[in-house]
Amino acid sequence: MNSRNLQWLEAEYTRRSFLRRVGGAGSGLALFGAGGTVWAAEPTSTTGPGALQETPFPVGKDVDSLIRHSGLTFETKRDAFGTSTIVPYERLFVRNNLPTPDRALVDDRNAWTLSVEGVARPGILTLVQLKALEVVTVATVLQCSGNGRAFFEHEASGSQWGVGAAGCVIWSGVPVRAVAEAFGGVSRGARFVTGTGGEELPEGISPDDVVVERSIPLEKGLEDAFLAWEMNGEPLPLVHGGPLRLIVPGYFGINQVKFLRTLAFTPEESSAAIMQTGYRVRPIGESGDPNQPSMWEMSVKSWINHPSGDGPMRSGRVMVDGVAFGGMRGVRRVELSVDGGTTWQDAPLIGPNLGPYAWRQFAVPVTLERGTHLLMSRAVDDAGNVQPADRLENHRAYANTSWRDHAVTVEVE
Ligand SMILES: Nc1nc2c(c(=O)[nH]1)N[C@H]1C(S)=C(S)[C@@H](COP(=O)(O)O)O[C@H]1N2
Ligand SMILES: [Mo]
């Protein structure tokens, strides 16, 4: 089997949660059987005006700030990012390939164990022990590979994310390098750092078909990847991978393995489907192949958050704001167009610079007269790379950075 299983799982989950909601056959059905990790066991948020009793938003999420694509995928609305750089837990997007593990996972965080392989002396460390090794605090953009998929035209399967499968978050954790050193150093021949998620896997399917296991180049892993237990000042929430998660600054979301159980220094990339054939950039209609580019490094991108284009506006002065990031490097500047990309003006960066992996926000006041306006932003990274006008067409609709696609249409009355 191949990575199609992941889509099957999501579709199957959505079907079953629907059956559960309407109380028909399959009511209360556990996707993975007894003792399994069942989304149905996840407490749901039912407060707030937009809350629906039967919509399983992860606990504590602000239902008015999120778009629910499925029981496993929640997107931040364009107008819910605000202008203070960090996206709080309540508004941060969620993307799970598998059902979120049971809350029991975070009952005793410090007892969580991490198995370390491909080092001189393989072994296990508890979270308490990891916390005593070394600590770094880093702000990064967490972004799903499929963010911007909704703007592709070939009807790629998967969540139809607009701009909101992304957020800027501050993490604390221990460098991968320090963990390797604690076990006597990386084994000879290792070329990758491979992280394995801690979800319970369904029976009767080969683990490789469903496990969330990803590899990144060893140099990157030793340079600045780390294992995080804290997010935005709080113990890492369960839906975001608590108790422990791999963070690879500047890389796409899929590499940020949640519920990290194993950290291995390996000679080859993981044999998991999501590494071998999934998360590969490939021409439309072609199947996944290990020779195609893997979804690793992100590149320069920006978009406008306000005005969001939802509903008509009054004519006059309006503050246009949005976010910009370089992916693997900082942002040099951002430009704004209010005439569909014909002319551009400078969009000053506001707020703190939290390092090359964080996003910057920009804000520029403009005056909009009555009529229809097409607004867009275009960022340039520290190396001079310019955000492109057009997306790279690809089968899975990944890595959309097109400034045209991310434009907002504003009706002014
Ligand atoms: N263990 C595990 N890690 C995972 C996933 C998952 O399903 N399981 N999803 C990945 C994907 S595709 C993305 S985009 C990010 C989403 O992170 P978030 O849910 O914290 O926003 O986590 C990644 N890490
Ligand atoms: Mo993702």
Coordinates of C-alpha atoms and ligand atoms in Angstrom, one line a residue:
M1 CA 0.0 0.0 0.0
N2 CA 1.1 3.6 -0.3
S3 CA 0.4 7.0 1.1
R4 CA -3.1 6.9 -0.2
N5 CA -3.9 5.2 3.0
L6 CA -3.5 8.5 4.9
Q7 CA -6.2 10.0 2.8
W8 CA -8.3 6.9 3.2
L9 CA -7.8 7.2 7.0
E10 CA -8.9 10.8 7.0
A11 CA -12.0 10.1 4.8
E12 CA -12.8 7.0 6.9
Y13 CA -12.5 9.0 10.1
T14 CA -14.8 11.7 8.8
R15 CA -17.3 9.2 7.7
R16 CA -17.2 7.4 11.1
S17 CA -17.4 10.6 13.2
F18 CA -20.4 11.6 11.1
L19 CA -22.1 8.2 11.9
R20 CA -21.3 8.9 15.5
R21 CA -22.9 12.3 15.4
V22 CA -26.1 11.1 13.9
G23 CA -26.1 8.2 16.3
G24 CA -26.5 5.6 13.6
A25 CA -24.5 2.4 13.0
G26 CA -21.0 2.8 14.2
S27 CA -22.1 5.1 17.1
G28 CA -19.2 5.3 19.6
L29 CA -17.1 3.2 17.3
A30 CA -13.4 3.3 18.1
L31 CA -11.4 3.7 14.9
F32 CA -8.6 1.6 16.1
G33 CA -10.3 -0.8 18.4
A34 CA -10.2 -1.3 22.2
G35 CA -7.4 0.5 24.0
G36 CA -6.7 2.5 20.9
T37 CA -6.2 6.1 20.6
V38 CA -9.5 7.4 19.6
W39 CA -10.4 10.9 18.6
A40 CA -13.8 10.3 20.2
A41 CA -12.1 10.2 23.5
E42 CA -10.7 13.7 23.0
P43 CA -12.7 16.3 25.0
T44 CA -14.3 18.9 22.8
S45 CA -14.7 22.6 23.0
T46 CA -18.4 23.5 23.1
T47 CA -18.3 27.1 24.3
G48 CA -18.5 30.3 22.2
P49 CA -21.2 31.4 19.8
G50 CA -19.9 29.3 16.9
A51 CA -19.6 26.1 18.8
L52 CA -21.5 23.1 17.7
Q53 CA -22.0 20.3 20.2
E54 CA -21.1 17.7 17.6
T55 CA -18.1 19.4 16.1
P56 CA -15.0 17.9 17.8
F57 CA -12.7 20.9 18.1
P58 CA -9.7 20.1 20.2
V59 CA -10.1 21.2 23.8
G60 CA -9.5 24.9 24.4
K61 CA -9.4 25.9 20.7
D62 CA -11.3 29.1 19.7
V63 CA -14.0 27.8 17.4
D64 CA -14.6 31.3 15.9
S65 CA -11.0 31.6 14.8
L66 CA -10.7 28.3 13.1
I67 CA -12.1 26.6 10.0
R68 CA -12.9 22.9 10.5
H69 CA -11.8 20.9 7.4
S70 CA -12.2 17.5 9.1
G71 CA -12.0 16.0 12.6
L72 CA -8.3 16.1 12.2
T73 CA -7.6 19.4 10.4
F74 CA -8.4 23.0 11.6
E75 CA -7.3 26.1 9.9
T76 CA -6.7 29.6 11.3
K77 CA -8.9 32.2 9.6
R78 CA -7.2 35.0 7.7
D79 CA -8.5 37.6 10.1
A80 CA -7.6 35.7 13.2
F81 CA -3.8 36.0 13.1
G82 CA -3.7 39.5 14.7
T83 CA -0.6 41.7 14.6
S84 CA 1.4 40.5 17.6
T85 CA 3.6 38.0 15.8
I86 CA 2.9 34.9 17.9
V87 CA -0.2 32.8 17.3
P88 CA -1.7 31.7 20.6
Y89 CA -2.7 28.1 21.2
E90 CA -6.4 28.9 20.9
R91 CA -6.0 30.1 17.3
L92 CA -3.2 27.9 16.0
F93 CA -4.0 25.4 13.2
V94 CA -4.0 21.7 13.8
R95 CA -3.1 19.0 11.3
N96 CA -3.1 15.3 12.2
N97 CA -2.5 12.5 9.8
L98 CA -3.6 10.0 12.5
P99 CA -6.1 10.5 15.3
T100 CA -4.6 12.4 18.3
P101 CA -3.5 10.1 21.0
D102 CA -5.5 9.9 24.2
R103 CA -5.1 12.6 26.8
A104 CA -3.5 10.1 29.2
L105 CA -0.3 10.7 27.2
V106 CA 0.1 14.1 29.0
D107 CA -1.0 12.9 32.4
D108 CA 2.6 12.4 33.5
R109 CA 4.7 14.4 31.1
N110 CA 8.0 14.0 32.9
A111 CA 7.8 10.2 32.7
W112 CA 7.6 10.3 28.9
T113 CA 10.5 8.3 27.5
L114 CA 12.4 8.9 24.3
S115 CA 14.4 6.1 22.7
V116 CA 17.6 7.2 21.0
E117 CA 19.2 5.0 18.3
G118 CA 22.1 5.2 15.9
V119 CA 24.4 6.6 18.6
A120 CA 27.5 5.1 20.3
R121 CA 25.4 3.9 23.3
P122 CA 21.7 3.6 22.3
G123 CA 19.3 4.1 25.2
I124 CA 16.3 5.8 26.7
L125 CA 15.9 9.2 28.4
T126 CA 12.9 10.5 30.3
L127 CA 11.6 14.0 29.7
V128 CA 13.0 15.1 33.1
Q129 CA 16.4 13.9 32.0
L130 CA 16.1 15.6 28.6
K131 CA 15.2 18.9 30.3
A132 CA 18.5 18.7 32.3
L133 CA 20.7 18.4 29.2
E134 CA 20.5 21.8 27.6
V135 CA 17.7 24.2 26.6
V136 CA 17.1 26.5 23.6
T137 CA 14.2 28.8 22.9
V138 CA 13.4 29.4 19.3
A139 CA 10.5 31.0 17.3
T140 CA 9.6 29.2 14.2
V141 CA 6.9 29.3 11.5
L142 CA 5.0 26.0 11.6
Q143 CA 3.5 25.5 8.2
C144 CA 1.8 22.6 6.5
S145 CA 3.1 21.5 3.1
G146 CA -0.4 21.9 1.7
N147 CA -1.0 25.4 2.9
G148 CA -2.3 27.3 -0.1
R149 CA -3.7 24.1 -1.7
A150 CA -7.1 25.7 -2.1
F151 CA -5.7 28.0 -4.8
F152 CA -4.6 25.2 -7.1
E153 CA -6.9 24.4 -9.9
H154 CA -6.4 20.7 -10.5
E155 CA -8.5 19.6 -7.5
A156 CA -5.7 18.0 -5.5
S157 CA -7.0 15.8 -2.7
G158 CA -6.4 16.7 0.9
S159 CA -7.5 19.6 3.2
Q160 CA -8.3 22.7 1.1
W161 CA -6.1 25.0 3.1
G162 CA -6.2 28.7 2.3
V163 CA -3.6 30.7 4.2
G164 CA -4.2 29.4 7.7
A165 CA -2.3 26.1 7.9
A166 CA 0.5 28.1 9.4
G167 CA 1.5 30.0 12.6
C168 CA 4.5 31.5 14.3
V169 CA 5.2 29.8 17.6
I170 CA 7.9 30.0 20.3
W171 CA 9.2 26.6 21.5
S172 CA 11.6 25.5 24.2
G173 CA 13.5 22.3 24.1
V174 CA 16.8 20.5 23.9
P175 CA 19.1 20.5 20.8
V176 CA 19.3 17.2 18.9
R177 CA 23.1 17.7 19.0
A178 CA 23.0 17.7 22.8
V179 CA 20.9 14.5 22.8
A180 CA 23.4 12.8 20.5
E181 CA 26.3 13.8 22.7
A182 CA 24.6 12.5 25.8
F183 CA 24.7 9.0 24.1
G184 CA 28.3 9.2 23.1
G185 CA 27.8 10.8 19.7
V186 CA 26.3 9.8 16.3
S187 CA 27.2 6.4 14.8
R188 CA 29.5 6.3 11.8
G189 CA 27.6 6.2 8.5
A190 CA 24.5 8.1 9.8
R191 CA 23.3 10.6 7.2
F192 CA 19.8 11.4 8.5
V193 CA 18.0 12.2 11.7
T194 CA 14.8 10.2 11.8
G195 CA 11.9 11.0 14.2
T196 CA 9.0 8.7 15.0
G197 CA 5.6 9.8 16.2
G198 CA 4.0 8.0 19.2
E199 CA 0.6 7.4 17.8
E200 CA -0.8 3.9 18.3
L201 CA -1.1 2.3 14.8
P202 CA -4.0 0.4 13.4
E203 CA -3.7 -3.3 13.3
G204 CA -3.7 -5.2 10.0
I205 CA -1.8 -2.5 8.1
S206 CA 1.9 -2.4 7.7
P207 CA 3.3 0.2 10.1
D208 CA 5.2 1.8 7.2
D209 CA 1.9 2.7 5.5
V210 CA 0.6 4.8 8.4
V211 CA 3.4 5.7 10.8
V212 CA 4.4 9.4 11.0
E213 CA 8.1 9.0 10.7
R214 CA 10.3 11.5 8.9
S215 CA 14.0 12.0 8.1
I216 CA 15.9 15.2 7.7
P217 CA 19.6 15.6 6.6
L218 CA 22.0 14.9 9.5
E219 CA 23.7 18.3 9.2
K220 CA 20.5 20.1 9.6
G221 CA 19.5 18.0 12.6
L222 CA 22.8 18.7 14.3
E223 CA 22.8 22.3 13.4
D224 CA 19.6 23.5 14.9
A225 CA 16.8 20.9 15.2
F226 CA 15.6 20.4 18.8
L227 CA 13.1 18.5 20.8
A228 CA 10.4 20.8 22.3
W229 CA 8.3 20.3 25.4
E230 CA 7.1 23.9 25.7
M231 CA 5.1 26.1 23.3
N232 CA 4.3 29.8 23.9
G233 CA 5.1 29.5 27.6
E234 CA 3.0 26.4 28.3
P235 CA 3.7 22.7 28.5
L236 CA 3.4 21.5 24.9
P237 CA -0.4 20.9 24.4
L238 CA -1.4 17.4 23.4
V239 CA -2.8 18.3 19.9
H240 CA 0.5 20.0 19.1
G241 CA 2.6 17.0 20.0
G242 CA 2.9 17.0 23.8
P243 CA 4.8 15.8 25.7
L244 CA 7.6 16.0 23.2
R245 CA 8.0 17.1 19.6
L246 CA 10.8 17.4 17.1
I247 CA 11.2 20.9 15.7
V248 CA 13.2 21.5 12.5
P249 CA 13.4 25.3 12.0
G250 CA 12.6 26.4 8.5
Y251 CA 11.3 23.0 7.4
F252 CA 7.6 22.1 6.5
G253 CA 5.2 20.9 9.2
I254 CA 5.4 17.2 8.4
N255 CA 9.0 17.2 9.7
Q256 CA 7.9 18.5 13.0
V257 CA 7.1 15.1 14.4
K258 CA 4.7 15.2 17.3
F259 CA 4.5 12.8 20.3
L260 CA 8.2 12.0 19.6
R261 CA 9.0 8.4 20.7
T262 CA 12.2 7.6 18.9
L263 CA 15.1 9.8 17.7
A264 CA 17.4 7.8 15.4
F265 CA 20.5 8.7 13.5
T266 CA 20.1 6.6 10.4
P267 CA 22.1 5.8 7.2
E268 CA 19.0 5.9 5.1
E269 CA 15.7 7.9 5.0
S270 CA 12.8 6.3 6.9
S271 CA 11.1 3.5 5.0
A272 CA 7.7 5.0 6.0
A273 CA 5.3 5.8 3.1
I274 CA 5.2 9.5 4.1
M275 CA 8.9 9.7 3.6
Q276 CA 9.4 7.4 0.6
T277 CA 6.5 8.4 -1.6
G278 CA 4.4 10.9 0.3
Y279 CA 5.4 14.6 0.7
R280 CA 7.2 14.6 -2.6
V281 CA 6.9 17.4 -5.1
R282 CA 5.9 15.8 -8.4
P283 CA 4.2 16.7 -11.6
I284 CA 0.4 16.4 -11.7
G285 CA -0.7 12.9 -12.4
E286 CA 2.7 11.3 -11.4
S287 CA 3.0 9.0 -8.4
G288 CA 5.4 9.6 -5.5
D289 CA 9.0 8.5 -5.7
P290 CA 12.0 8.8 -3.4
N291 CA 13.9 10.6 -6.2
Q292 CA 11.5 13.6 -6.2
P293 CA 12.2 16.5 -3.8
S294 CA 11.0 15.9 -0.2
M295 CA 9.1 18.5 1.6
W296 CA 11.9 19.9 3.7
E297 CA 13.0 23.5 3.3
M298 CA 10.3 26.3 3.1
S299 CA 10.8 29.3 0.9
V300 CA 9.9 33.0 1.0
K301 CA 6.2 33.8 1.3
S302 CA 3.9 36.4 2.6
W303 CA 0.2 37.2 2.6
I304 CA -2.3 39.8 3.8
N305 CA -4.4 39.1 6.8
H306 CA -6.3 42.3 7.1
P307 CA -8.5 43.3 5.4
S308 CA -9.5 39.7 4.8
G309 CA -11.9 40.3 2.0
D310 CA -14.8 38.9 3.9
G311 CA -17.7 41.3 3.3
P312 CA -17.8 44.8 2.0
M313 CA -15.9 47.7 3.6
R314 CA -16.4 51.5 4.0
S315 CA -14.3 53.7 1.8
G316 CA -11.4 55.6 3.4
R317 CA -8.2 54.8 5.3
V318 CA -7.6 51.2 6.2
M319 CA -4.6 49.5 7.8
V320 CA -3.4 46.6 5.6
D321 CA -1.4 44.0 7.6
G322 CA 0.0 40.6 7.1
V323 CA 2.8 38.2 7.6
A324 CA 6.1 37.4 5.8
F325 CA 8.8 34.8 6.3
G326 CA 11.8 33.6 4.4
G327 CA 11.6 29.9 5.4
M328 CA 15.2 29.1 5.9
R329 CA 16.3 32.8 6.4
G330 CA 15.0 36.2 7.5
V331 CA 12.9 38.7 5.6
R332 CA 14.6 41.7 4.0
R333 CA 11.5 43.6 2.9
V334 CA 7.8 43.4 1.9
E335 CA 6.0 45.2 -0.8
L336 CA 2.3 45.9 -1.1
S337 CA 0.1 46.3 -4.2
V338 CA -3.4 47.6 -4.1
D339 CA -3.9 47.5 -7.9
G340 CA -3.6 43.8 -8.6
G341 CA 0.2 43.8 -8.9
T342 CA 0.7 46.7 -11.3
T343 CA 2.4 49.1 -8.8
W344 CA 4.1 48.3 -5.5
Q345 CA 4.9 50.3 -2.4
D346 CA 7.0 49.5 0.6
A347 CA 5.2 47.7 3.5
P348 CA 7.2 48.4 6.7
L349 CA 7.9 45.6 9.0
I350 CA 6.4 45.9 12.5
G351 CA 7.0 44.1 15.8
P352 CA 9.9 42.2 17.1
N353 CA 12.4 40.3 15.0
L354 CA 12.3 36.8 16.6
G355 CA 15.0 35.4 14.4
P356 CA 15.4 34.0 10.9
Y357 CA 12.8 31.2 11.4
A358 CA 10.0 33.4 12.8
W359 CA 7.7 35.5 10.6
R360 CA 7.6 39.3 10.6
Q361 CA 4.5 41.3 10.3
F362 CA 4.0 44.3 8.1
A363 CA 1.4 47.0 8.2
V364 CA 0.8 49.9 5.9
P365 CA -2.1 52.4 5.8
V366 CA -3.9 52.8 2.5
T367 CA -6.9 54.8 1.3
L368 CA -9.4 52.7 -0.7
E369 CA -12.1 54.4 -2.7
R370 CA -15.4 52.9 -3.7
G371 CA -15.0 49.9 -6.0
T372 CA -13.3 46.5 -6.1
H373 CA -9.6 46.3 -5.2
L374 CA -7.1 43.5 -5.5
L375 CA -4.6 43.6 -2.7
M376 CA -1.4 41.5 -2.5
S377 CA 2.0 41.4 -0.7
R378 CA 5.3 40.2 -2.0
A379 CA 8.3 39.4 0.3
V380 CA 12.1 39.3 -0.3
D381 CA 14.3 37.1 1.9
D382 CA 17.7 38.0 3.3
A383 CA 19.4 36.4 0.3
G384 CA 17.4 38.4 -2.2
N385 CA 15.0 35.7 -3.2
V386 CA 11.7 37.2 -4.3
Q387 CA 8.4 35.6 -3.6
P388 CA 7.1 34.4 -7.0
A389 CA 4.0 35.6 -8.9
D390 CA 3.1 32.0 -9.8
R391 CA 2.8 28.7 -7.9
L392 CA 4.7 25.6 -8.9
E393 CA 2.1 23.2 -10.2
N394 CA 2.4 19.9 -8.5
H395 CA 0.3 16.8 -7.9
R396 CA -0.2 17.2 -4.1
A397 CA -0.6 21.0 -4.3
Y398 CA 2.3 21.7 -1.9
A399 CA 4.5 24.7 -1.2
N400 CA 2.3 27.4 -2.7
T401 CA 4.1 30.7 -2.4
S402 CA 2.4 32.6 -5.2
W403 CA 1.6 36.2 -4.4
R404 CA -1.1 36.2 -7.0
D405 CA -2.8 33.2 -5.4
H406 CA -2.7 34.8 -2.0
A407 CA -4.3 38.1 -3.0
V408 CA -7.4 39.4 -1.3
T409 CA -10.3 41.0 -3.2
V410 CA -11.9 43.9 -1.2
E411 CA -15.2 45.4 -2.1
V412 CA -15.5 49.0 -0.9
E413 CA -18.9 50.6 -0.7
Ligands
LIG1 N1 3.2 12.4 15.2 C1 2.7 13.2 14.3 N2 3.4 14.3 13.9 C2 3.0 15.2 13.0 C3 1.7 14.9 12.3 C4 1.0 13.8 12.7 O1 -0.1 13.5 12.3 N3 1.5 13.0 13.7 N4 1.3 15.8 11.4 C5 2.4 16.6 10.7 C6 1.9 17.6 9.8 S1 1.4 17.1 8.2 C7 1.9 18.9 10.2 S2 1.5 20.1 9.1 C8 2.2 19.4 11.5 C9 1.0 20.1 12.1 O2 1.4 20.6 13.4 P1 0.2 21.1 14.4 O3 -0.9 20.1 14.4 O4 0.9 21.2 15.7 O5 -0.2 22.4 13.9 O6 2.6 18.3 12.4 C10 3.3 17.2 11.8 N5 3.7 16.2 12.7
MO2 MO 1.2 19.1 7.0

